[in-house]
Amino acid sequence: MKFIDEYRNVELGKKLIARIHQRSTQPARLMEFCGGHTTAILRHGIRQLIPQNIDMLSGPGCPVCVTANADLDKAIASAHLPNTIITTFGDMMKVPGSHSSLQQAKAEGADIHVVYSTQDALQIAQDNPQSSVIFIGIGFETTAPTIAASILEAEQKGIKNFYIFSFLKLCPPVIKAILNLGEVRLNGIIGPGHVSTIIGSHPYEFIPKEYGIGCVISGFEPLDILLCIDKLVEQIEGDQPQVEIAYRRSVKPGGNRRALDLMNEVFEIGEANWRGMGTIPASGLKLKRKYQRFNAEQIFSIDPGPPREPKGCICGEILRGIKMPTECKLFRRICTPEHPVGPCMVSSEGACAAYYQYGVN
Amino acid sequence: MCLAIPVQVVSIKDSEAEAEIGSVKRRINICLTPEVKVGDYVLLHTGYAINVIDEAEARETLRLLEEIASLSEIH
Ligand code: SF4
């Protein structure tokens, strides 16, 4: 496929790897914030190909994984409301909440539909005017504009039975939170490619300015990632940290203006609850007052009770980059994609699932 | 979750378009990319085009990669 195959050219990849080996002399710890990068890096064996002095950690960039149990529990509880249809991205189905999962709720009779797009959720709302249709809004800035668009479409078409949970989260504030925690010493950041397609590269400028490390925005094909690592190595060796875009075919410094406008029309910035990190101020998106009639948390009375964390699961520490999936005692033995204990084993871009699938022990 | 794939737009009507994915045609929403034209490639994320892929930049990156590759041969 165009824009994919060219970036998988093995010969070019080998040469790029050779160049990284030539140029990298210092120990470098890089964090890829995006779960899509974690998966791509493991799938293409990039960790094994780069010099040993470069260490790669995965971060909190898997939306399903960072959804706190308290929020997940609300979504699961709402599935038992009368006359209600839940619509959700598929990855959420198997995630174990404190007491149950969406999959279990469905088995118990709740009406839950896996959708590929908010467009499908809107269609379900139109087809079932007598039911309340709730969409579980998880995701980062990549997904937020699509959810904003669906709210505006519902408003414009007068669809009155469509609601969302907004568990949407923002990337730059969580990058900042990780850097402030200071639990891992990072030398560079692999910036999220599709989040940045929306927000551009400017929101990362604080990283070199305040923390003295670079951030290079990367695409998801092997050559994209290698090019990004090469640029980070160059920055580290030359001690010139900066924000760069190594995914120029998709990311513009100013992002996608239209998508940002829609997002800002519907949402305002508020606190968000992150698995492993708790509440981070100004790190999430909440519906503006004007759009409160779409707010499932506001409209329905849902009380799932206090959340509980899965026993023995270290997802929170993995999402902060301080532990590897293989350090979890349950990894592969008790926790598997068929029987996941925590969300990092469920989501296709969760670190545990990626380590499991690509056979890292 | 942030997965997005490049697809080619083959027809446009208002805020909806048809895109070719492999050999299958699919309806996609283009309200986030009003500038899109038939023949453009877009990144498709959960049914929405989230940008128009910049072909000139794509060529430039490939040229850069070739250049880097030829440099690493000299060393
Ligand atoms: S292997 Fe399972 S239990 Fe362990 S951290 Fe990952 S998701 Fe949690």
Coordinates of C-alpha atoms and ligand atoms in Angstrom, one line a residue:
Chain A
M1 CA 0.0 0.0 0.0
K2 CA 1.2 3.5 -0.8
F3 CA 2.7 5.4 2.1
I4 CA 3.3 2.1 3.9
D5 CA 5.4 -0.2 1.7
E6 CA 8.1 2.5 1.0
Y7 CA 8.6 2.9 4.7
R8 CA 9.3 -0.8 5.1
N9 CA 12.2 -1.0 2.7
V10 CA 14.6 -3.5 4.4
E11 CA 17.8 -2.3 2.6
L12 CA 17.2 1.3 3.7
G13 CA 16.4 0.1 7.1
K14 CA 19.7 -1.8 7.4
K15 CA 21.7 1.2 6.4
L16 CA 19.8 3.4 8.8
I17 CA 20.5 1.0 11.6
A18 CA 24.2 0.9 10.7
R19 CA 24.2 4.7 10.8
I20 CA 22.6 4.7 14.3
H21 CA 25.3 2.2 15.5
Q22 CA 28.0 4.5 14.1
R23 CA 26.7 7.6 15.7
S24 CA 25.3 6.5 19.1
T25 CA 28.0 6.4 21.8
Q26 CA 26.2 7.6 24.9
P27 CA 23.7 5.7 27.0
A28 CA 20.3 6.9 25.9
R29 CA 16.9 6.1 27.3
L30 CA 14.0 6.9 25.0
M31 CA 10.3 6.7 25.8
E32 CA 7.7 6.1 23.2
F33 CA 4.6 7.7 24.5
C34 CA 2.2 6.1 22.0
G35 CA 1.0 2.5 22.4
G36 CA 1.0 2.2 18.6
H37 CA 4.8 2.8 18.6
T38 CA 5.3 0.2 21.3
T39 CA 3.5 -2.4 19.1
A40 CA 5.4 -1.3 16.0
I41 CA 8.8 -1.4 17.7
L42 CA 8.2 -4.9 19.0
R43 CA 6.6 -6.2 15.8
H44 CA 9.6 -5.1 13.7
G45 CA 12.1 -6.2 16.3
I46 CA 13.6 -2.7 16.5
R47 CA 14.7 -3.0 20.1
Q48 CA 17.0 -5.9 19.1
L49 CA 18.4 -4.0 16.1
I50 CA 19.5 -0.8 17.7
P51 CA 22.7 -0.4 19.8
Q52 CA 22.6 -1.8 23.3
N53 CA 23.3 1.6 24.8
I54 CA 19.8 2.7 23.6
D55 CA 17.1 1.7 26.0
M56 CA 13.4 2.0 24.9
L57 CA 10.6 2.3 27.4
S58 CA 6.9 2.4 26.7
G59 CA 4.8 5.1 28.2
P60 CA 1.2 6.0 29.0
G61 CA 0.0 6.3 25.4
C62 CA -2.6 3.5 25.3
P63 CA -6.1 5.1 25.8
V64 CA -7.7 1.8 27.0
C65 CA -4.9 1.2 29.5
V66 CA -4.9 4.6 31.0
T67 CA -8.6 4.6 31.6
A68 CA -9.0 4.5 35.4
N69 CA -11.1 1.8 36.9
A70 CA -13.3 4.4 38.5
D71 CA -14.3 5.6 34.9
L72 CA -14.5 2.1 33.5
D73 CA -16.8 1.1 36.3
K74 CA -19.2 4.0 35.4
A75 CA -19.3 2.7 31.8
I76 CA -20.0 -0.8 32.9
A77 CA -22.6 0.3 35.4
S78 CA -24.4 2.3 32.8
A79 CA -24.8 -0.8 30.6
H80 CA -27.4 -2.0 33.2
L81 CA -29.5 1.1 33.0
P82 CA -33.0 0.4 31.6
N83 CA -33.6 1.0 27.9
T84 CA -30.0 1.8 27.2
I85 CA -27.6 0.8 24.4
I86 CA -23.9 1.1 25.0
T87 CA -21.6 1.7 22.1
T88 CA -17.9 1.3 22.4
F89 CA -14.6 0.7 20.6
G90 CA -13.9 -3.0 20.7
D91 CA -10.8 -2.8 22.8
M92 CA -12.8 -1.8 25.9
M93 CA -15.0 -5.0 25.9
K94 CA -12.6 -7.3 27.7
V95 CA -11.0 -4.8 30.1
P96 CA -11.7 -6.0 33.6
G97 CA -13.2 -3.2 35.8
S98 CA -13.4 -3.5 39.6
H99 CA -16.2 -6.0 39.6
S100 CA -17.1 -6.8 36.0
S101 CA -16.3 -6.0 32.4
L102 CA -18.4 -4.8 29.4
Q103 CA -18.1 -8.3 28.0
Q104 CA -19.5 -9.8 31.2
A105 CA -22.3 -7.2 31.3
K106 CA -23.2 -8.2 27.7
A107 CA -23.3 -11.8 28.7
E108 CA -25.7 -10.8 31.5
G109 CA -28.0 -9.3 29.0
A110 CA -26.9 -5.7 28.6
D111 CA -27.2 -4.2 25.1
I112 CA -23.7 -3.4 24.1
H113 CA -22.5 -2.8 20.5
V114 CA -18.9 -2.7 19.4
V115 CA -18.5 0.2 16.9
Y116 CA -15.7 1.2 14.6
S117 CA -16.7 4.8 14.5
T118 CA -18.9 7.4 16.3
Q119 CA -20.7 7.5 13.0
D120 CA -21.9 3.9 13.7
A121 CA -23.0 5.0 17.2
L122 CA -25.0 7.9 15.8
Q123 CA -26.7 5.5 13.3
I124 CA -27.6 3.2 16.2
A125 CA -29.1 6.2 18.0
Q126 CA -31.2 7.2 14.9
D127 CA -32.3 3.6 14.5
N128 CA -33.4 3.2 18.1
P129 CA -35.1 6.5 19.1
Q130 CA -36.8 4.8 22.1
S131 CA -33.5 3.9 23.7
S132 CA -30.7 6.0 25.2
V133 CA -27.5 5.4 23.2
I134 CA -24.3 6.0 25.1
F135 CA -20.9 6.1 23.5
I136 CA -17.9 5.4 25.7
G137 CA -15.5 8.2 24.7
I138 CA -12.0 7.1 25.3
G139 CA -8.9 8.3 23.4
F140 CA -6.4 11.1 23.0
E141 CA -6.3 14.1 20.7
T142 CA -6.5 11.9 17.6
T143 CA -9.9 10.6 18.5
A144 CA -11.3 13.7 20.3
P145 CA -12.1 15.7 17.1
T146 CA -14.1 12.7 15.7
I147 CA -16.2 12.6 18.9
A148 CA -16.6 16.3 18.8
A149 CA -17.8 16.0 15.2
S150 CA -20.4 13.3 16.3
I151 CA -21.8 15.6 19.0
L152 CA -22.1 18.5 16.5
E153 CA -23.8 16.1 14.0
A154 CA -26.2 14.9 16.7
E155 CA -27.0 18.5 17.5
Q156 CA -27.5 19.4 13.9
K157 CA -29.7 16.4 13.1
G158 CA -31.7 16.8 16.3
I159 CA -30.7 13.3 17.6
K160 CA -31.9 13.5 21.2
N161 CA -31.0 10.1 22.5
F162 CA -27.2 10.2 22.0
Y163 CA -24.9 10.6 25.0
I164 CA -21.2 10.2 25.6
F165 CA -18.8 9.6 28.5
S166 CA -15.9 11.8 28.0
F167 CA -12.8 10.0 29.4
L168 CA -10.8 11.8 26.7
K169 CA -7.2 12.6 27.6
L170 CA -4.4 14.9 26.4
C171 CA -0.8 13.9 25.6
P172 CA 1.4 16.9 26.4
P173 CA 0.1 17.1 30.1
V174 CA 0.8 13.5 30.8
I175 CA 4.3 13.8 29.2
K176 CA 4.8 16.6 31.6
A177 CA 3.5 14.6 34.5
I178 CA 5.9 11.7 33.8
L179 CA 8.8 14.1 33.5
N180 CA 7.8 15.8 36.8
L181 CA 7.5 12.5 38.6
G182 CA 11.2 12.0 37.7
E183 CA 11.0 8.2 38.3
V184 CA 12.7 7.5 35.0
R185 CA 15.5 9.5 33.6
L186 CA 14.8 10.0 30.0
N187 CA 17.1 11.4 27.3
G188 CA 14.6 11.7 24.6
I189 CA 10.9 11.3 23.6
I190 CA 9.4 9.6 20.6
G191 CA 6.4 11.8 20.0
P192 CA 3.0 10.4 19.1
G193 CA 2.5 10.6 15.3
H194 CA -1.3 10.7 15.1
V195 CA -2.0 12.8 18.1
S196 CA 0.5 15.3 16.6
T197 CA -1.3 15.2 13.3
I198 CA -4.1 16.9 15.1
I199 CA -2.2 19.1 17.6
G200 CA 1.0 19.8 15.7
S201 CA 4.5 20.1 17.2
H202 CA 4.3 23.4 19.1
P203 CA 2.6 21.9 22.2
Y204 CA 5.8 19.9 22.9
E205 CA 8.2 22.9 23.0
F206 CA 8.2 22.8 26.8
I207 CA 10.1 19.5 26.7
P208 CA 13.5 20.8 25.5
K209 CA 12.9 24.2 27.2
E210 CA 12.0 23.0 30.7
Y211 CA 13.5 19.5 30.8
G212 CA 16.4 19.8 28.4
I213 CA 15.6 16.7 26.3
G214 CA 14.4 16.3 22.8
C215 CA 11.1 15.2 21.3
V216 CA 10.9 13.8 17.8
I217 CA 7.5 13.0 16.4
S218 CA 7.5 9.7 14.6
G219 CA 5.3 7.8 12.1
F220 CA 4.5 4.1 12.6
E221 CA 6.4 2.3 9.9
P222 CA 9.9 0.9 10.7
L223 CA 11.8 3.5 8.6
D224 CA 9.8 6.2 10.3
I225 CA 10.7 5.0 13.7
L226 CA 14.4 4.4 12.8
L227 CA 14.5 7.9 11.3
C228 CA 13.1 9.2 14.6
I229 CA 15.7 7.3 16.7
D230 CA 18.5 8.6 14.3
K231 CA 17.4 12.2 14.9
L232 CA 17.2 11.7 18.7
V233 CA 20.6 10.1 18.7
E234 CA 21.9 13.1 16.7
Q235 CA 20.3 15.5 19.3
I236 CA 21.7 13.5 22.2
E237 CA 25.2 13.2 20.8
G238 CA 25.3 16.9 19.9
D239 CA 23.6 18.0 23.1
Q240 CA 21.0 19.9 21.1
P241 CA 17.6 18.9 22.4
Q242 CA 14.7 20.2 20.3
V243 CA 11.3 19.4 18.9
E244 CA 11.5 17.8 15.4
I245 CA 9.0 16.2 13.1
A246 CA 10.2 12.9 11.6
Y247 CA 6.7 12.3 10.1
R248 CA 6.4 15.2 7.8
R249 CA 3.9 13.7 5.4
S250 CA 1.3 13.7 8.2
V251 CA 2.3 16.2 10.8
K252 CA 2.4 20.0 10.3
P253 CA 3.8 22.3 13.1
G254 CA 0.3 23.8 13.5
G255 CA -1.6 20.5 13.4
N256 CA -5.0 20.3 11.8
R257 CA -6.7 23.6 12.4
R258 CA -10.2 22.4 11.5
A259 CA -10.0 19.4 13.9
L260 CA -8.7 21.6 16.7
D261 CA -11.6 24.1 16.1
L262 CA -14.2 21.4 16.4
M263 CA -12.6 19.9 19.5
N264 CA -12.5 23.4 21.1
E265 CA -16.1 24.1 20.2
V266 CA -17.4 21.0 22.0
F267 CA -14.8 20.4 24.8
E268 CA -13.0 22.3 27.4
I269 CA -9.9 21.2 29.3
G270 CA -10.4 19.7 32.7
E271 CA -8.8 17.2 35.1
A272 CA -8.6 13.5 34.1
N273 CA -8.2 10.3 36.1
W274 CA -5.3 8.2 34.8
R275 CA -4.6 4.7 35.7
G276 CA -1.3 4.6 37.6
M277 CA -1.1 8.3 37.9
G278 CA -4.3 9.4 39.6
T279 CA -5.9 12.7 38.8
I280 CA -3.8 15.1 36.7
P281 CA -5.1 18.6 36.4
A282 CA -5.8 20.0 32.9
S283 CA -5.1 16.7 31.2
G284 CA -8.5 15.7 29.9
L285 CA -11.4 17.0 27.8
K286 CA -14.9 17.6 29.3
L287 CA -18.0 18.6 27.4
K288 CA -18.6 22.4 27.6
R289 CA -21.6 23.7 29.5
K290 CA -23.4 24.2 26.2
Y291 CA -23.2 20.5 25.4
Q292 CA -24.1 19.1 28.8
R293 CA -27.2 17.5 27.5
F294 CA -24.9 14.9 25.8
N295 CA -23.0 14.2 29.0
A296 CA -23.9 10.7 30.2
E297 CA -22.4 11.3 33.6
Q298 CA -24.6 14.3 34.1
I299 CA -27.8 12.9 32.7
F300 CA -27.9 9.4 34.2
S301 CA -27.5 8.5 37.8
I302 CA -24.7 6.0 37.9
D303 CA -23.0 4.8 41.1
P304 CA -20.6 2.0 40.5
G305 CA -19.2 2.1 44.1
P306 CA -15.5 2.5 45.0
P307 CA -13.0 1.2 42.4
R308 CA -10.7 -1.7 43.1
E309 CA -7.4 -2.4 41.3
P310 CA -6.7 -5.9 40.0
K311 CA -4.5 -7.7 42.5
G312 CA -0.9 -8.2 41.4
C313 CA -1.3 -6.1 38.2
I314 CA 1.5 -3.6 37.7
C315 CA -0.1 -1.8 34.7
G316 CA 0.2 1.5 36.5
E317 CA 4.0 1.2 36.9
I318 CA 4.3 0.0 33.3
L319 CA 2.4 3.0 32.1
R320 CA 4.8 5.3 34.0
G321 CA 7.8 3.5 32.4
I322 CA 9.3 2.2 35.6
K323 CA 8.6 -1.5 35.1
M324 CA 8.5 -3.8 32.1
P325 CA 5.6 -6.2 31.4
T326 CA 8.1 -9.1 32.0
E327 CA 8.6 -7.9 35.5
C328 CA 4.9 -8.7 36.3
K329 CA 4.6 -12.0 38.2
L330 CA 1.3 -12.7 36.4
F331 CA 2.6 -12.0 32.9
R332 CA 2.1 -14.9 30.6
R333 CA 1.5 -17.3 33.5
I334 CA -1.8 -16.1 34.7
C335 CA -2.4 -13.0 32.6
T336 CA -2.9 -13.6 28.9
P337 CA -4.9 -12.0 26.1
E338 CA -7.5 -14.7 26.6
H339 CA -7.6 -14.1 30.4
P340 CA -6.4 -10.6 30.9
V341 CA -6.0 -9.4 34.5
G342 CA -5.2 -5.8 33.6
P343 CA -6.0 -3.5 30.6
C344 CA -2.4 -3.5 29.3
M345 CA -3.0 -7.2 28.3
V346 CA -6.3 -6.4 26.6
S347 CA -5.7 -3.5 24.3
S348 CA -3.9 -4.3 21.0
E349 CA -1.5 -1.6 21.9
G350 CA -1.1 -2.3 25.5
A351 CA 2.5 -3.0 26.4
C352 CA 1.8 -6.4 28.0
A353 CA -0.2 -7.5 25.0
A354 CA 2.6 -6.4 22.6
Y355 CA 5.3 -8.2 24.7
Y356 CA 3.1 -11.3 24.8
Q357 CA 2.3 -11.3 21.1
Y358 CA 5.8 -10.7 20.0
G359 CA 7.3 -13.3 22.3
V360 CA 9.4 -11.1 24.5
N361 CA 10.3 -12.9 27.8
Chain B
M1 CA -6.5 3.3 19.3
C2 CA -4.7 6.1 17.6
L3 CA -4.3 3.8 14.6
A4 CA -4.8 5.5 11.3
I5 CA -4.2 4.1 7.8
P6 CA -3.6 5.9 4.5
V7 CA -6.5 5.5 2.1
Q8 CA -7.2 7.1 -1.3
V9 CA -10.3 9.2 -1.7
V10 CA -12.1 8.2 -4.9
S11 CA -15.3 10.3 -4.7
I12 CA -16.7 13.2 -2.6
K13 CA -20.2 14.3 -1.8
D14 CA -20.6 17.0 0.8
S15 CA -19.0 15.9 4.1
E16 CA -18.8 12.3 3.0
A17 CA -16.4 10.6 0.7
E18 CA -15.7 7.2 -0.6
A19 CA -12.2 5.8 -0.1
E20 CA -10.5 2.8 -1.5
I21 CA -9.0 0.5 1.2
G22 CA -7.1 -2.3 -0.5
S23 CA -9.7 -3.1 -3.2
V24 CA -12.7 -2.3 -1.0
K25 CA -14.6 0.9 -1.2
R26 CA -15.8 2.5 2.1
R27 CA -17.7 5.6 3.1
I28 CA -15.6 7.9 5.2
N29 CA -16.3 11.2 6.9
I30 CA -14.3 14.2 5.7
C31 CA -15.6 17.0 8.0
L32 CA -12.1 17.3 9.6
T33 CA -10.4 17.8 6.2
P34 CA -12.5 20.2 4.1
E35 CA -9.6 20.7 1.7
V36 CA -9.5 17.1 0.5
K37 CA -9.8 16.4 -3.2
V38 CA -10.5 13.3 -5.2
G39 CA -7.3 11.4 -5.7
D40 CA -5.8 12.6 -2.4
Y41 CA -4.6 10.2 0.2
V42 CA -5.9 10.7 3.8
L43 CA -5.2 9.2 7.1
L44 CA -8.3 7.3 8.2
H45 CA -9.0 7.1 11.9
T46 CA -12.2 5.6 13.3
G47 CA -14.1 6.4 10.1
Y48 CA -12.8 10.0 9.8
A49 CA -10.1 11.5 7.6
I50 CA -7.8 13.3 10.1
N51 CA -5.5 14.9 7.5
V52 CA -4.5 14.9 3.9
I53 CA -1.2 13.2 3.4
D54 CA 1.4 15.6 2.0
E55 CA 2.9 13.8 -1.0
A56 CA 5.7 16.3 -1.5
E57 CA 6.8 15.8 2.1
A58 CA 6.5 12.0 1.7
R59 CA 8.9 12.2 -1.3
E60 CA 11.2 14.5 0.6
T61 CA 11.5 12.0 3.5
L62 CA 12.2 9.2 1.1
R63 CA 14.9 11.3 -0.5
L64 CA 16.4 12.0 2.9
L65 CA 16.3 8.3 3.8
E66 CA 18.2 7.5 0.6
E67 CA 20.7 10.2 1.3
I68 CA 21.3 8.9 4.8
A69 CA 21.7 5.4 3.4
S70 CA 24.3 6.5 0.9
L71 CA 26.2 8.4 3.5
S72 CA 26.3 5.4 5.8
E73 CA 27.9 3.5 3.0
I74 CA 30.8 5.9 2.6
H75 CA 31.9 5.6 6.3
Ligands
SF4_1 S1 0.8 -8.8 32.7 FE1 -1.4 -8.6 33.2 S2 -1.4 -8.3 35.4 FE2 0.7 -8.0 34.8 S3 0.8 -5.8 34.5 FE3 0.3 -6.6 32.5 S4 -1.9 -6.5 32.4 FE4 -1.4 -6.3 34.6

